[in-house]
Amino acid sequence: MLEYHEIIECIMAAIGAKIPYTAGHSKRLSDMAEILCGLLDLNRSKTRMIHIVAHLHDIGKIGIDDAILNKEGKLDEQEWEMMKTQPQVGANILDKSHLLAPFSKIVLHHHEHFDGKGYIYGLKEKEIPLGSRIIAICDSSDTMTSKRNYRDIQTFDFCYHEIEKNLGKMYDSQIGQVLLDHWEVFKKYILKSREK
């Protein structure tokens, strides 16, 4: 495990230098994923894997042009198509390491939607790796309640209802319902983490 942590720290430092908000986001997402894995009664091995991958889910943004990553306002169609390549870029990077290659599929599919309308491959339901489904909903929860260049911060109530109405669409219904059933736990964690 020490090998993993040393590699991840180096990678996250590189990503954080390029995209300052990413390190805090990835740490919160990783912790939220670990909490959700516990609530789902996943075993220690799966929980540890998902926790590690959550740290690395945005690694593909290293390959995206800074002008797109830092753009104020909405991306145009061409910019959005470029942004959508980041899961594949991330998976390709992880595949270069024998230690991290087992995590690449989870990174590759973390923007798939449960109804098959996500990207890159349009996978649906259980075709999407469990880790990807867990990371997707935690990612949305933190992203919606964070400030981004393209929009203001959203309220926790707004986030809750967005997740609720997208159960079975963007998100796995069972995983999403567990998160919503423990919403106050995740809300308190996010708020506390931003005090640091």
GROMACS .gro file of C-alpha atoms in nm:
model
  196
    1MET     CA    1   0.000   0.000   0.000
    2LEU     CA    2   0.292   0.237   0.060
    3GLU     CA    3   0.384   0.204  -0.308
    4TYR     CA    4   0.034   0.310  -0.409
    5HIS     CA    5   0.030   0.610  -0.179
    6GLU     CA    6   0.369   0.736  -0.295
    7ILE     CA    7   0.266   0.712  -0.661
    8ILE     CA    8  -0.070   0.874  -0.595
    9GLU     CA    9   0.085   1.163  -0.401
   10CYS     CA   10   0.317   1.235  -0.695
   11ILE     CA   11   0.033   1.218  -0.946
   12MET     CA   12  -0.198   1.436  -0.740
   13ALA     CA   13   0.078   1.697  -0.697
   14ALA     CA   14   0.114   1.710  -1.076
   15ILE     CA   15  -0.260   1.743  -1.131
   16GLY     CA   16  -0.292   2.002  -0.854
   17ALA     CA   17  -0.019   2.214  -1.015
   18LYS     CA   18  -0.221   2.222  -1.337
   19ILE     CA   19  -0.572   2.241  -1.190
   20PRO     CA   20  -0.564   2.386  -0.834
   21TYR     CA   21  -0.916   2.278  -0.729
   22THR     CA   22  -0.859   1.915  -0.826
   23ALA     CA   23  -0.653   1.803  -0.525
   24GLY     CA   24  -0.919   1.910  -0.272
   25HIS     CA   25  -1.196   1.768  -0.488
   26SER     CA   26  -1.018   1.435  -0.532
   27LYS     CA   27  -0.948   1.404  -0.159
   28ARG     CA   28  -1.313   1.474  -0.072
   29LEU     CA   29  -1.435   1.237  -0.341
   30SER     CA   30  -1.202   0.963  -0.221
   31ASP     CA   31  -1.321   0.999   0.138
   32MET     CA   32  -1.687   1.012   0.033
   33ALA     CA   33  -1.643   0.699  -0.178
   34GLU     CA   34  -1.488   0.521   0.119
   35ILE     CA   35  -1.782   0.621   0.341
   36LEU     CA   36  -2.031   0.504   0.078
   37CYS     CA   37  -1.848   0.172   0.035
   38GLY     CA   38  -1.885   0.117   0.410
   39LEU     CA   39  -2.257   0.190   0.394
   40LEU     CA   40  -2.286  -0.057   0.106
   41ASP     CA   41  -2.106  -0.322   0.316
   42LEU     CA   42  -1.832  -0.374   0.058
   43ASN     CA   43  -1.533  -0.575   0.170
   44ARG     CA   44  -1.203  -0.414   0.266
   45SER     CA   45  -1.029  -0.500  -0.061
   46LYS     CA   46  -1.297  -0.343  -0.283
   47THR     CA   47  -1.326  -0.041  -0.056
   48ARG     CA   48  -0.950   0.017  -0.066
   49MET     CA   49  -0.945  -0.010  -0.447
   50ILE     CA   50  -1.233   0.235  -0.494
   51HIS     CA   51  -1.079   0.476  -0.243
   52ILE     CA   52  -0.752   0.477  -0.441
   53VAL     CA   53  -0.922   0.512  -0.781
   54ALA     CA   54  -1.136   0.800  -0.657
   55HIS     CA   55  -0.815   0.993  -0.587
   56LEU     CA   56  -0.712   0.936  -0.949
   57HIS     CA   57  -1.044   0.978  -1.130
   58ASP     CA   58  -0.947   1.316  -1.283
   59ILE     CA   59  -0.595   1.220  -1.389
   60GLY     CA   60  -0.697   1.246  -1.756
   61LYS     CA   61  -0.740   1.622  -1.719
   62ILE     CA   62  -0.361   1.643  -1.749
   63GLY     CA   63  -0.419   1.587  -2.121
   64ILE     CA   64  -0.682   1.860  -2.161
   65ASP     CA   65  -0.584   2.209  -2.280
   66ASP     CA   66  -0.563   2.467  -2.000
   67ALA     CA   67  -0.784   2.706  -2.197
   68ILE     CA   68  -1.067   2.451  -2.179
   69LEU     CA   69  -1.010   2.353  -1.816
   70ASN     CA   70  -1.002   2.716  -1.699
   71LYS     CA   71  -1.263   2.861  -1.932
   72GLU     CA   72  -1.517   3.095  -1.771
   73GLY     CA   73  -1.867   2.996  -1.877
   74LYS     CA   74  -2.006   2.710  -2.080
   75LEU     CA   75  -1.790   2.502  -2.312
   76ASP     CA   76  -1.876   2.503  -2.682
   77GLU     CA   77  -1.944   2.174  -2.864
   78GLN     CA   78  -1.584   2.122  -2.977
   79GLU     CA   79  -1.446   2.202  -2.630
   80TRP     CA   80  -1.697   1.966  -2.469
   81GLU     CA   81  -1.596   1.685  -2.705
   82MET     CA   82  -1.235   1.741  -2.603
   83MET     CA   83  -1.329   1.739  -2.231
   84LYS     CA   84  -1.509   1.407  -2.280
   85THR     CA   85  -1.179   1.242  -2.378
   86GLN     CA   86  -1.040   1.279  -2.024
   87PRO     CA   87  -1.159   0.937  -1.894
   88GLN     CA   88  -0.982   0.764  -2.186
   89VAL     CA   89  -0.667   0.973  -2.134
   90GLY     CA   90  -0.675   0.884  -1.764
   91ALA     CA   91  -0.719   0.514  -1.833
   92ASN     CA   92  -0.431   0.522  -2.082
   93ILE     CA   93  -0.204   0.683  -1.822
   94LEU     CA   94  -0.290   0.427  -1.554
   95ASP     CA   95  -0.235   0.140  -1.799
   96LYS     CA   96   0.133   0.238  -1.815
   97SER     CA   97   0.185   0.117  -1.455
   98HIS     CA   98   0.149  -0.248  -1.353
   99LEU     CA   99   0.043  -0.126  -1.008
  100LEU     CA  100  -0.227   0.112  -1.135
  101ALA     CA  101  -0.347  -0.067  -1.450
  102PRO     CA  102  -0.614  -0.266  -1.256
  103PHE     CA  103  -0.780   0.068  -1.173
  104SER     CA  104  -0.797   0.200  -1.530
  105LYS     CA  105  -1.139   0.059  -1.619
  106ILE     CA  106  -1.300   0.233  -1.322
  107VAL     CA  107  -1.151   0.567  -1.432
  108LEU     CA  108  -1.248   0.496  -1.794
  109HIS     CA  109  -1.616   0.446  -1.710
  110HIS     CA  110  -1.682   0.697  -1.431
  111HIS     CA  111  -1.881   0.925  -1.665
  112GLU     CA  112  -2.111   0.649  -1.790
  113HIS     CA  113  -2.478   0.683  -1.690
  114PHE     CA  114  -2.691   0.405  -1.549
  115ASP     CA  115  -2.940   0.446  -1.837
  116GLY     CA  116  -2.666   0.419  -2.102
  117LYS     CA  117  -2.666   0.787  -2.198
  118GLY     CA  118  -2.325   0.877  -2.054
  119TYR     CA  119  -1.984   0.861  -2.218
  120ILE     CA  120  -1.744   0.726  -2.347
  121TYR     CA  121  -1.900   0.392  -2.445
  122GLY     CA  122  -2.265   0.425  -2.347
  123LEU     CA  123  -2.247   0.140  -2.097
  124LYS     CA  124  -2.553   0.090  -1.878
  125GLU     CA  125  -2.654  -0.065  -1.549
  126LYS     CA  126  -2.424  -0.346  -1.431
  127GLU     CA  127  -2.207  -0.312  -1.743
  128ILE     CA  128  -2.057  -0.013  -1.561
  129PRO     CA  129  -1.800  -0.121  -1.300
  130LEU     CA  130  -1.924  -0.089  -0.941
  131GLY     CA  131  -1.638   0.149  -0.856
  132SER     CA  132  -1.733   0.375  -1.145
  133ARG     CA  133  -2.095   0.388  -1.028
  134ILE     CA  134  -1.989   0.479  -0.674
  135ILE     CA  135  -1.740   0.742  -0.790
  136ALA     CA  136  -1.994   0.896  -1.030
  137ILE     CA  137  -2.245   0.983  -0.760
  138CYS     CA  138  -1.983   1.105  -0.513
  139ASP     CA  139  -1.825   1.312  -0.790
  140SER     CA  140  -2.157   1.480  -0.867
  141SER     CA  141  -2.225   1.548  -0.499
  142ASP     CA  142  -1.896   1.729  -0.446
  143THR     CA  143  -1.891   1.905  -0.785
  144MET     CA  144  -2.243   2.043  -0.754
  145THR     CA  145  -2.171   2.186  -0.410
  146SER     CA  146  -1.839   2.341  -0.520
  147LYS     CA  147  -1.761   2.661  -0.710
  148ARG     CA  148  -1.658   2.608  -1.071
  149ASN     CA  149  -1.549   2.845  -1.347
  150TYR     CA  150  -1.865   2.773  -1.542
  151ARG     CA  151  -2.120   2.814  -1.259
  152ASP     CA  152  -2.181   2.918  -0.901
  153ILE     CA  153  -2.195   2.682  -0.606
  154GLN     CA  154  -2.522   2.490  -0.569
  155THR     CA  155  -2.704   2.435  -0.240
  156PHE     CA  156  -2.709   2.096  -0.071
  157ASP     CA  157  -3.088   2.086  -0.116
  158PHE     CA  158  -3.048   2.142  -0.490
  159CYS     CA  159  -2.785   1.866  -0.505
  160TYR     CA  160  -3.004   1.624  -0.308
  161HIS     CA  161  -3.299   1.674  -0.544
  162GLU     CA  162  -3.083   1.652  -0.857
  163ILE     CA  163  -2.951   1.315  -0.741
  164GLU     CA  164  -3.299   1.200  -0.641
  165LYS     CA  165  -3.452   1.280  -0.980
  166ASN     CA  166  -3.163   1.111  -1.163
  167LEU     CA  167  -3.176   0.777  -0.980
  168GLY     CA  168  -3.195   0.511  -1.248
  169LYS     CA  169  -3.088   0.767  -1.509
  170MET     CA  170  -2.743   0.904  -1.430
  171TYR     CA  171  -2.699   0.701  -1.113
  172ASP     CA  172  -2.745   0.347  -0.990
  173SER     CA  173  -3.073   0.362  -0.795
  174GLN     CA  174  -2.959   0.138  -0.510
  175ILE     CA  175  -2.627   0.314  -0.457
  176GLY     CA  176  -2.789   0.655  -0.491
  177GLN     CA  177  -3.062   0.577  -0.242
  178VAL     CA  178  -2.806   0.470   0.018
  179LEU     CA  179  -2.626   0.803  -0.029
  180LEU     CA  180  -2.953   0.997   0.001
  181ASP     CA  181  -3.057   0.798   0.308
  182HIS     CA  182  -2.734   0.917   0.473
  183TRP     CA  183  -2.728   1.262   0.316
  184GLU     CA  184  -2.653   1.445   0.640
  185VAL     CA  185  -2.339   1.234   0.687
  186PHE     CA  186  -2.205   1.339   0.347
  187LYS     CA  187  -2.316   1.700   0.389
  188LYS     CA  188  -2.137   1.731   0.724
  189TYR     CA  189  -1.824   1.572   0.581
  190ILE     CA  190  -1.811   1.812   0.283
  191LEU     CA  191  -1.869   2.117   0.502
  192LYS     CA  192  -1.608   2.008   0.756
  193SER     CA  193  -1.348   1.929   0.489
  194ARG     CA  194  -1.380   2.281   0.349
  195GLU     CA  195  -1.309   2.439   0.686
  196LYS     CA  196  -0.951   2.308   0.672
   0.00000   0.00000   0.00000
